[in-house]
Amino acid sequence: MYQIKKITLIPIALTMLQAFETAHHTISERPLTIVTVELLNEDSGEIAVGYGEVQSFADFSYTLENQSVSREILKTVLLPQIRRFSFSNPQSFSIRLNQLTPFASFAKAGLEMAVWDAIGKLTHQSLQQMIHGQGGTVPVGIAVGMADSIDEALTQGYQRIKLKIDAHVVDFENLNRLLKKYPEQQFSIDANSSFTDKNIAQINRLPENVGFIEQPLGENDFVQHAVLQAHTSKIISLDESINNLNDVATMLKCLSAKALTIKQGKIGGISNALTAIQLVDKPWVGGMLTSGLGRSVDIAISSLPKIAFPGDISDSRRYFERDIIEERLRVNNGIISVPRNYGIGVTVDLNAISDLQTEQMFTITD
Ligand SMILES: O=C(O)CCC(=O)c1ccccc1C(=O)O
Ligand SMILES: [Mg+2]
């Protein structure tokens, strides 16, 4: 059995090399809360430190749980309870977290990520081994913000290019012309809820090389998405609509979409993500402008055999002036290596974390 001895929460902010523009907002600074968990293996007496990150954003435009809400729930609801937890694996830890509150998926995910990392280190297994992923590499895609050009994505051989669009302002003829210029290149479109049900014709006119459309309609529009999915041959993937496993159940019951954007940081953690992957037809791993730590988790999840499309996992040099891991996650011709070391498999750069810290650290001990 495992027991938590100490937890720290460290608010940090990564500086984007280039602002990332979506239909919701423009992100130039990426706040994260780093979670460290000191975990005791009660049988061996051994202790390991695991690292996780809370991936909510600064504001409410993408999801209601933002960084300050995540931290408040961690401090007042989750941490006081889990001090007394004793558990035998990450899955049972996740079940206990889900029982504490159906909300705070980002907060629970950050904590659970650190527990997976620590247990991997204590049991000498990589995250990929723990979750039964396969293969030394995975194919990856890149998300291109609305202000960015696609040239970098094309020259680097990404196996899917995700174009962020705002349906209110995009010129669909130009978009289709651009997409048809590269018939061999796989694309996806992320509308971030900017379509309405009046856009069905535009969706149906998108060329063949658009593999799927992410979150065309609003976060709560399960029924409207179902109507849309029934009237288009294109695959719809839900992102903003899915914040926990209940949302996955709703999506399946309503037939809202054929695909699901898996974001472990937003669905309550790795265990919940694995459950969602088993339940849906076409799961794939979406990005959250995460640090190298979260990106390494995404790579391991992408190596599961059921993953249907290349994930939003671009090179770790792409986004930030300074990252918080020592390794570079290098994309070569649209593929990336799966970290092999114990736990999440990367070395956290503690100097970077301390230099990027924005607010006081919070600590609890048993
Ligand atoms: O990390 C990435 O490469 C994907 C970026 C991305 O599309 C995104 C980034 C921040 C918030 C939401 C989204 C999204 O998928 O909608
Ligand atoms: Mg999205």
CSV table of C-alpha atoms and ligand atoms in Angstrom, one decimal:
chain,number,residue,atom,x,y,z
A,1,MET,CA,0.0,0.0,0.0
A,2,TYR,CA,1.1,3.6,-0.7
A,3,GLN,CA,0.7,6.6,1.6
A,4,ILE,CA,1.2,10.3,0.8
A,5,LYS,CA,3.7,11.9,3.1
A,6,LYS,CA,3.9,15.4,1.7
A,7,ILE,CA,2.4,17.5,-1.1
A,8,THR,CA,3.5,20.9,-2.5
A,9,LEU,CA,1.7,23.1,-5.0
A,10,ILE,CA,4.0,25.5,-6.9
A,11,PRO,CA,2.3,28.1,-9.2
A,12,ILE,CA,4.4,28.8,-12.2
A,13,ALA,CA,4.0,30.6,-15.6
A,14,LEU,CA,5.7,29.6,-18.8
A,15,THR,CA,6.3,32.3,-21.4
A,16,MET,CA,5.1,31.4,-24.9
A,17,LEU,CA,7.6,32.1,-27.7
A,18,GLN,CA,4.6,33.2,-29.7
A,19,ALA,CA,1.1,34.0,-28.6
A,20,PHE,CA,-1.4,31.1,-29.4
A,21,GLU,CA,-4.7,32.4,-30.8
A,22,THR,CA,-8.0,30.4,-30.6
A,23,ALA,CA,-11.6,31.4,-31.1
A,24,HIS,CA,-11.8,31.8,-27.4
A,25,HIS,CA,-8.7,33.7,-26.5
A,26,THR,CA,-5.1,34.6,-27.1
A,27,ILE,CA,-2.6,32.9,-24.7
A,28,SER,CA,0.8,34.5,-24.3
A,29,GLU,CA,1.6,33.1,-20.9
A,30,ARG,CA,0.8,29.6,-19.8
A,31,PRO,CA,0.2,29.3,-16.0
A,32,LEU,CA,0.4,25.8,-14.4
A,33,THR,CA,0.5,24.5,-10.9
A,34,ILE,CA,3.2,22.0,-10.3
A,35,VAL,CA,2.3,19.3,-7.8
A,36,THR,CA,4.9,17.3,-6.0
A,37,VAL,CA,3.9,14.2,-4.1
A,38,GLU,CA,6.2,12.4,-1.6
A,39,LEU,CA,4.9,8.9,-1.7
A,40,LEU,CA,5.8,6.1,0.8
A,41,ASN,CA,5.7,2.4,-0.2
A,42,GLU,CA,4.5,1.1,3.2
A,43,ASP,CA,5.8,-2.4,2.5
A,44,SER,CA,9.4,-1.5,1.5
A,45,GLY,CA,9.7,1.8,3.4
A,46,GLU,CA,11.0,3.4,0.2
A,47,ILE,CA,9.9,7.0,-0.7
A,48,ALA,CA,9.8,8.6,-4.2
A,49,VAL,CA,8.9,12.1,-5.3
A,50,GLY,CA,6.4,12.3,-8.2
A,51,TYR,CA,5.6,15.4,-10.3
A,52,GLY,CA,2.3,16.4,-11.8
A,53,GLU,CA,0.9,19.6,-13.3
A,54,VAL,CA,-2.6,21.2,-13.0
A,55,GLN,CA,-3.4,22.3,-16.6
A,56,SER,CA,-6.3,24.7,-16.1
A,57,PHE,CA,-6.0,28.1,-17.7
A,58,ALA,CA,-5.8,31.7,-16.3
A,59,ASP,CA,-9.3,32.6,-17.3
A,60,PHE,CA,-12.7,31.1,-17.8
A,61,SER,CA,-13.1,31.2,-21.6
A,62,TYR,CA,-12.2,27.5,-22.3
A,63,THR,CA,-13.4,25.9,-19.1
A,64,LEU,CA,-14.9,27.2,-15.9
A,65,GLU,CA,-12.2,25.7,-13.7
A,66,ASN,CA,-9.3,28.1,-13.9
A,67,GLN,CA,-6.0,28.0,-12.1
A,68,SER,CA,-7.1,29.8,-8.9
A,69,VAL,CA,-10.2,27.6,-8.7
A,70,SER,CA,-8.1,24.4,-9.1
A,71,ARG,CA,-5.7,25.6,-6.4
A,72,GLU,CA,-8.5,26.6,-4.0
A,73,ILE,CA,-10.2,23.1,-4.4
A,74,LEU,CA,-6.9,21.4,-3.9
A,75,LYS,CA,-6.2,23.3,-0.7
A,76,THR,CA,-9.7,23.2,0.8
A,77,VAL,CA,-11.3,20.0,-0.5
A,78,LEU,CA,-8.8,17.5,-1.9
A,79,LEU,CA,-5.5,17.8,0.1
A,80,PRO,CA,-7.1,17.7,3.6
A,81,GLN,CA,-8.8,14.4,2.7
A,82,ILE,CA,-6.1,12.5,0.9
A,83,ARG,CA,-3.6,13.0,3.7
A,84,ARG,CA,-5.4,9.9,5.3
A,85,PHE,CA,-5.6,7.9,2.0
A,86,SER,CA,-3.8,4.6,1.8
A,87,PHE,CA,-4.1,3.0,-1.7
A,88,SER,CA,-2.6,0.1,-3.7
A,89,ASN,CA,-2.4,1.6,-7.2
A,90,PRO,CA,-3.1,4.8,-9.2
A,91,GLN,CA,-6.5,3.6,-10.3
A,92,SER,CA,-7.8,3.2,-6.8
A,93,PHE,CA,-6.4,6.6,-5.9
A,94,SER,CA,-8.3,8.1,-8.8
A,95,ILE,CA,-11.6,6.4,-7.7
A,96,ARG,CA,-11.2,7.9,-4.3
A,97,LEU,CA,-10.6,11.4,-5.8
A,98,ASN,CA,-13.7,11.0,-8.0
A,99,GLN,CA,-15.7,10.1,-4.9
A,100,LEU,CA,-14.5,13.3,-3.1
A,101,THR,CA,-16.0,15.6,-5.8
A,102,PRO,CA,-17.4,15.3,-9.3
A,103,PHE,CA,-15.9,18.7,-10.0
A,104,ALA,CA,-12.3,20.0,-10.2
A,105,SER,CA,-11.2,17.6,-12.9
A,106,PHE,CA,-8.0,19.7,-13.5
A,107,ALA,CA,-7.1,19.7,-9.8
A,108,LYS,CA,-7.6,15.9,-9.5
A,109,ALA,CA,-5.6,15.3,-12.7
A,110,GLY,CA,-2.6,17.2,-11.4
A,111,LEU,CA,-2.5,15.3,-8.2
A,112,GLU,CA,-3.1,11.9,-9.8
A,113,MET,CA,-0.3,12.6,-12.4
A,114,ALA,CA,2.2,13.0,-9.5
A,115,VAL,CA,1.0,9.8,-8.0
A,116,TRP,CA,1.4,7.8,-11.2
A,117,ASP,CA,4.9,9.3,-11.5
A,118,ALA,CA,5.8,8.4,-8.0
A,119,ILE,CA,4.4,4.8,-8.3
A,120,GLY,CA,6.3,4.3,-11.6
A,121,LYS,CA,9.5,5.3,-9.8
A,122,LEU,CA,8.8,3.0,-6.8
A,123,THR,CA,7.9,0.0,-9.0
A,124,HIS,CA,10.5,0.6,-11.7
A,125,GLN,CA,8.0,1.0,-14.6
A,126,SER,CA,7.6,3.7,-17.2
A,127,LEU,CA,4.1,5.3,-17.5
A,128,GLN,CA,3.9,3.6,-20.9
A,129,GLN,CA,4.4,0.2,-19.3
A,130,MET,CA,1.9,0.9,-16.5
A,131,ILE,CA,-0.8,1.8,-18.9
A,132,HIS,CA,0.1,-0.9,-21.5
A,133,GLY,CA,1.0,1.4,-24.3
A,134,GLN,CA,2.9,-0.1,-27.3
A,135,GLY,CA,5.9,0.9,-29.4
A,136,GLY,CA,8.9,3.1,-29.1
A,137,THR,CA,7.5,6.0,-31.1
A,138,VAL,CA,4.1,7.5,-31.9
A,139,PRO,CA,3.0,9.6,-34.8
A,140,VAL,CA,2.2,13.2,-33.9
A,141,GLY,CA,0.4,16.3,-35.2
A,142,ILE,CA,0.6,20.0,-34.6
A,143,ALA,CA,-2.0,22.6,-33.6
A,144,VAL,CA,-1.6,25.8,-35.6
A,145,GLY,CA,-3.0,28.9,-33.9
A,146,MET,CA,-5.1,31.4,-35.9
A,147,ALA,CA,-2.3,33.9,-36.2
A,148,ASP,CA,0.3,31.3,-37.3
A,149,SER,CA,1.2,30.1,-40.8
A,150,ILE,CA,1.2,26.4,-41.6
A,151,ASP,CA,4.6,26.4,-43.3
A,152,GLU,CA,6.5,25.1,-40.2
A,153,ALA,CA,4.0,22.4,-39.8
A,154,LEU,CA,4.3,21.3,-43.4
A,155,THR,CA,8.1,21.3,-43.6
A,156,GLN,CA,8.4,19.4,-40.3
A,157,GLY,CA,6.3,16.5,-41.6
A,158,TYR,CA,3.7,16.4,-38.9
A,159,GLN,CA,1.2,13.6,-39.6
A,160,ARG,CA,-1.8,15.8,-38.9
A,161,ILE,CA,-2.1,19.6,-38.9
A,162,LYS,CA,-4.9,21.0,-36.7
A,163,LEU,CA,-6.1,24.4,-37.9
A,164,LYS,CA,-7.7,26.6,-35.3
A,165,ILE,CA,-10.5,28.6,-36.8
A,166,ASP,CA,-13.2,31.0,-35.7
A,167,ALA,CA,-16.2,30.3,-37.8
A,168,HIS,CA,-17.5,33.8,-37.4
A,169,VAL,CA,-14.6,35.3,-39.3
A,170,VAL,CA,-13.0,32.5,-41.4
A,171,ASP,CA,-13.4,32.7,-45.2
A,172,PHE,CA,-14.4,29.1,-45.9
A,173,GLU,CA,-13.5,29.4,-49.6
A,174,ASN,CA,-10.0,30.4,-48.7
A,175,LEU,CA,-9.8,27.7,-46.1
A,176,ASN,CA,-10.9,25.0,-48.6
A,177,ARG,CA,-8.5,26.3,-51.2
A,178,LEU,CA,-5.6,26.0,-48.7
A,179,LEU,CA,-6.7,22.5,-47.6
A,180,LYS,CA,-7.0,21.3,-51.2
A,181,LYS,CA,-3.4,22.5,-52.0
A,182,TYR,CA,-2.1,19.6,-49.9
A,183,PRO,CA,-4.2,16.6,-50.7
A,184,GLU,CA,-1.7,14.1,-49.1
A,185,GLN,CA,-1.6,16.0,-45.8
A,186,GLN,CA,-4.0,15.0,-43.1
A,187,PHE,CA,-5.7,18.0,-41.4
A,188,SER,CA,-8.3,18.6,-38.7
A,189,ILE,CA,-10.2,21.7,-37.8
A,190,ASP,CA,-10.7,23.0,-34.3
A,191,ALA,CA,-13.6,25.5,-34.2
A,192,ASN,CA,-13.5,25.9,-30.4
A,193,SER,CA,-17.4,26.2,-30.3
A,194,SER,CA,-17.6,29.0,-32.9
A,195,PHE,CA,-19.9,27.2,-35.4
A,196,THR,CA,-23.7,27.2,-35.2
A,197,ASP,CA,-26.1,24.7,-36.7
A,198,LYS,CA,-26.3,26.9,-39.7
A,199,ASN,CA,-22.8,25.9,-40.7
A,200,ILE,CA,-23.7,22.3,-41.7
A,201,ALA,CA,-23.2,23.1,-45.4
A,202,GLN,CA,-19.7,24.6,-44.7
A,203,ILE,CA,-18.8,21.5,-42.7
A,204,ASN,CA,-20.0,19.2,-45.5
A,205,ARG,CA,-18.0,21.1,-48.1
A,206,LEU,CA,-14.6,20.6,-46.2
A,207,PRO,CA,-12.3,18.4,-48.4
A,208,GLU,CA,-11.6,14.8,-47.8
A,209,ASN,CA,-8.2,15.4,-46.1
A,210,VAL,CA,-10.0,16.9,-43.1
A,211,GLY,CA,-10.1,13.9,-40.8
A,212,PHE,CA,-12.4,15.4,-38.2
A,213,ILE,CA,-13.8,18.6,-36.8
A,214,GLU,CA,-13.2,19.4,-33.2
A,215,GLN,CA,-15.9,21.0,-31.0
A,216,PRO,CA,-17.9,22.8,-33.6
A,217,LEU,CA,-20.7,23.8,-31.2
A,218,GLY,CA,-21.1,25.0,-27.6
A,219,GLU,CA,-19.9,23.2,-24.5
A,220,ASN,CA,-23.4,22.1,-23.4
A,221,ASP,CA,-24.7,21.3,-26.9
A,222,PHE,CA,-24.7,17.5,-26.6
A,223,VAL,CA,-28.1,17.2,-28.5
A,224,GLN,CA,-27.2,19.9,-31.1
A,225,HIS,CA,-23.9,18.0,-31.8
A,226,ALA,CA,-25.9,14.8,-32.2
A,227,VAL,CA,-28.1,16.5,-34.8
A,228,LEU,CA,-25.0,17.8,-36.6
A,229,GLN,CA,-23.2,14.4,-36.4
A,230,ALA,CA,-26.4,12.8,-37.9
A,231,HIS,CA,-26.4,15.2,-40.8
A,232,THR,CA,-22.7,15.1,-41.8
A,233,SER,CA,-20.4,12.4,-43.1
A,234,LYS,CA,-17.5,14.2,-41.3
A,235,ILE,CA,-16.3,12.9,-38.0
A,236,ILE,CA,-17.1,15.3,-35.0
A,237,SER,CA,-14.8,15.2,-32.0
A,238,LEU,CA,-15.8,16.7,-28.7
A,239,ASP,CA,-13.3,18.7,-26.6
A,240,GLU,CA,-14.8,21.5,-24.4
A,241,SER,CA,-18.0,19.4,-23.8
A,242,ILE,CA,-16.0,16.7,-22.0
A,243,ASN,CA,-14.9,17.5,-18.5
A,244,ASN,CA,-15.4,14.2,-16.7
A,245,LEU,CA,-16.6,10.6,-17.3
A,246,ASN,CA,-20.3,11.6,-17.0
A,247,ASP,CA,-19.9,13.9,-20.0
A,248,VAL,CA,-18.5,10.9,-21.9
A,249,ALA,CA,-21.6,8.9,-20.9
A,250,THR,CA,-23.8,11.7,-22.1
A,251,MET,CA,-22.0,12.0,-25.4
A,252,LEU,CA,-22.3,8.2,-26.0
A,253,LYS,CA,-26.0,8.0,-25.1
A,254,CYS,CA,-26.8,11.1,-27.3
A,255,LEU,CA,-24.6,9.9,-30.2
A,256,SER,CA,-23.1,13.5,-30.1
A,257,ALA,CA,-19.8,12.6,-31.8
A,258,LYS,CA,-17.8,9.7,-33.2
A,259,ALA,CA,-14.5,10.9,-31.9
A,260,LEU,CA,-13.2,12.3,-28.5
A,261,THR,CA,-10.4,14.7,-27.8
A,262,ILE,CA,-8.7,13.0,-24.9
A,263,LYS,CA,-7.1,15.5,-22.5
A,264,GLN,CA,-6.1,13.7,-19.3
A,265,GLY,CA,-5.5,17.0,-17.5
A,266,LYS,CA,-9.1,18.1,-18.2
A,267,ILE,CA,-11.0,14.8,-17.6
A,268,GLY,CA,-9.8,14.2,-14.1
A,269,GLY,CA,-6.5,12.4,-14.8
A,270,ILE,CA,-4.8,9.5,-16.6
A,271,SER,CA,-7.2,6.8,-15.1
A,272,ASN,CA,-10.3,8.6,-16.3
A,273,ALA,CA,-8.6,9.1,-19.7
A,274,LEU,CA,-7.9,5.4,-20.0
A,275,THR,CA,-11.6,4.6,-19.2
A,276,ALA,CA,-12.8,7.2,-21.8
A,277,ILE,CA,-10.5,5.6,-24.4
A,278,GLN,CA,-12.0,2.2,-23.8
A,279,LEU,CA,-15.6,3.6,-24.1
A,280,VAL,CA,-15.4,5.7,-27.3
A,281,ASP,CA,-15.0,4.8,-30.9
A,282,LYS,CA,-12.2,7.1,-32.0
A,283,PRO,CA,-10.2,8.6,-29.2
A,284,TRP,CA,-7.1,10.7,-29.8
A,285,VAL,CA,-4.9,12.9,-27.6
A,286,GLY,CA,-5.5,16.6,-27.7
A,287,GLY,CA,-2.9,19.2,-26.5
A,288,MET,CA,-3.3,21.8,-23.8
A,289,LEU,CA,-0.2,23.9,-24.3
A,290,THR,CA,1.3,21.9,-21.6
A,291,SER,CA,4.9,21.7,-20.4
A,292,GLY,CA,7.2,18.8,-21.3
A,293,LEU,CA,5.9,17.0,-18.3
A,294,GLY,CA,2.3,16.9,-19.4
A,295,ARG,CA,3.4,16.3,-23.0
A,296,SER,CA,5.3,13.2,-21.9
A,297,VAL,CA,2.1,11.8,-20.3
A,298,ASP,CA,0.3,12.6,-23.6
A,299,ILE,CA,2.9,10.7,-25.6
A,300,ALA,CA,2.5,7.6,-23.4
A,301,ILE,CA,-1.3,7.8,-23.8
A,302,SER,CA,-0.9,8.2,-27.5
A,303,SER,CA,0.9,4.8,-27.7
A,304,LEU,CA,-2.3,2.9,-26.7
A,305,PRO,CA,-3.4,0.7,-29.6
A,306,LYS,CA,-6.9,2.2,-29.7
A,307,ILE,CA,-5.7,5.8,-30.4
A,308,ALA,CA,-7.3,6.8,-33.8
A,309,PHE,CA,-5.4,9.9,-34.9
A,310,PRO,CA,-2.0,11.5,-34.3
A,311,GLY,CA,-2.0,13.6,-31.1
A,312,ASP,CA,-1.5,17.4,-30.7
A,313,ILE,CA,2.1,16.8,-29.5
A,314,SER,CA,4.5,19.2,-31.2
A,315,ASP,CA,8.2,19.5,-30.5
A,316,SER,CA,9.0,20.7,-26.9
A,317,ARG,CA,11.0,23.5,-28.4
A,318,ARG,CA,8.0,25.0,-30.1
A,319,TYR,CA,6.0,26.7,-27.5
A,320,PHE,CA,8.0,28.0,-24.5
A,321,GLU,CA,11.0,30.2,-23.9
A,322,ARG,CA,12.0,27.8,-21.1
A,323,ASP,CA,10.4,24.5,-20.2
A,324,ILE,CA,10.5,22.6,-16.9
A,325,ILE,CA,12.1,19.4,-18.0
A,326,GLU,CA,15.7,18.7,-18.9
A,327,GLU,CA,15.0,16.4,-21.9
A,328,ARG,CA,14.0,17.7,-25.3
A,329,LEU,CA,11.0,16.0,-26.8
A,330,ARG,CA,12.1,16.0,-30.4
A,331,VAL,CA,9.7,15.5,-33.3
A,332,ASN,CA,11.4,13.8,-36.3
A,333,ASN,CA,9.4,13.5,-39.5
A,334,GLY,CA,6.2,13.5,-37.6
A,335,ILE,CA,7.1,10.9,-35.0
A,336,ILE,CA,8.3,11.3,-31.4
A,337,SER,CA,9.9,8.8,-29.0
A,338,VAL,CA,8.0,7.5,-26.0
A,339,PRO,CA,9.9,8.3,-22.7
A,340,ARG,CA,11.3,5.1,-21.2
A,341,ASN,CA,12.5,6.0,-17.8
A,342,TYR,CA,10.6,5.2,-14.6
A,343,GLY,CA,7.4,7.1,-14.0
A,344,ILE,CA,6.5,9.8,-16.5
A,345,GLY,CA,10.1,9.4,-17.6
A,346,VAL,CA,11.5,12.9,-17.7
A,347,THR,CA,13.7,14.9,-15.4
A,348,VAL,CA,12.0,17.9,-13.9
A,349,ASP,CA,14.3,21.0,-13.9
A,350,LEU,CA,13.9,22.3,-10.3
A,351,ASN,CA,15.8,25.5,-11.1
A,352,ALA,CA,13.4,26.3,-13.9
A,353,ILE,CA,10.4,25.7,-11.6
A,354,SER,CA,11.9,28.0,-9.0
A,355,ASP,CA,12.7,30.7,-11.6
A,356,LEU,CA,9.2,30.5,-13.2
A,357,GLN,CA,7.3,30.6,-9.9
A,358,THR,CA,4.7,33.3,-9.7
A,359,GLU,CA,3.1,32.8,-6.3
A,360,GLN,CA,3.9,31.3,-2.9
A,361,MET,CA,4.2,27.6,-2.6
A,362,PHE,CA,1.7,25.7,-0.5
A,363,THR,CA,2.8,22.6,1.4
A,364,ILE,CA,1.0,19.9,3.5
A,365,THR,CA,2.6,17.1,5.4
A,366,ASP,CA,1.0,14.1,7.1
B,1,LIG,O1,-1.1,22.0,-27.1
B,1,LIG,C1,-1.4,22.0,-28.3
B,1,LIG,O2,-0.6,21.8,-29.2
B,1,LIG,C2,-2.9,22.2,-28.7
B,1,LIG,C3,-3.4,23.5,-28.5
B,1,LIG,C4,-4.9,23.7,-28.6
B,1,LIG,O3,-5.5,23.5,-29.6
B,1,LIG,C5,-5.6,24.2,-27.4
B,1,LIG,C6,-4.8,24.9,-26.5
B,1,LIG,C7,-5.3,25.5,-25.4
B,1,LIG,C8,-6.7,25.3,-25.1
B,1,LIG,C9,-7.4,24.5,-26.0
B,1,LIG,C10,-6.9,24.0,-27.1
B,1,LIG,C11,-7.9,23.1,-27.9
B,1,LIG,O4,-7.6,22.0,-28.3
B,1,LIG,O5,-9.0,23.5,-28.1
B,2,MG,MG,-9.9,21.8,-29.0
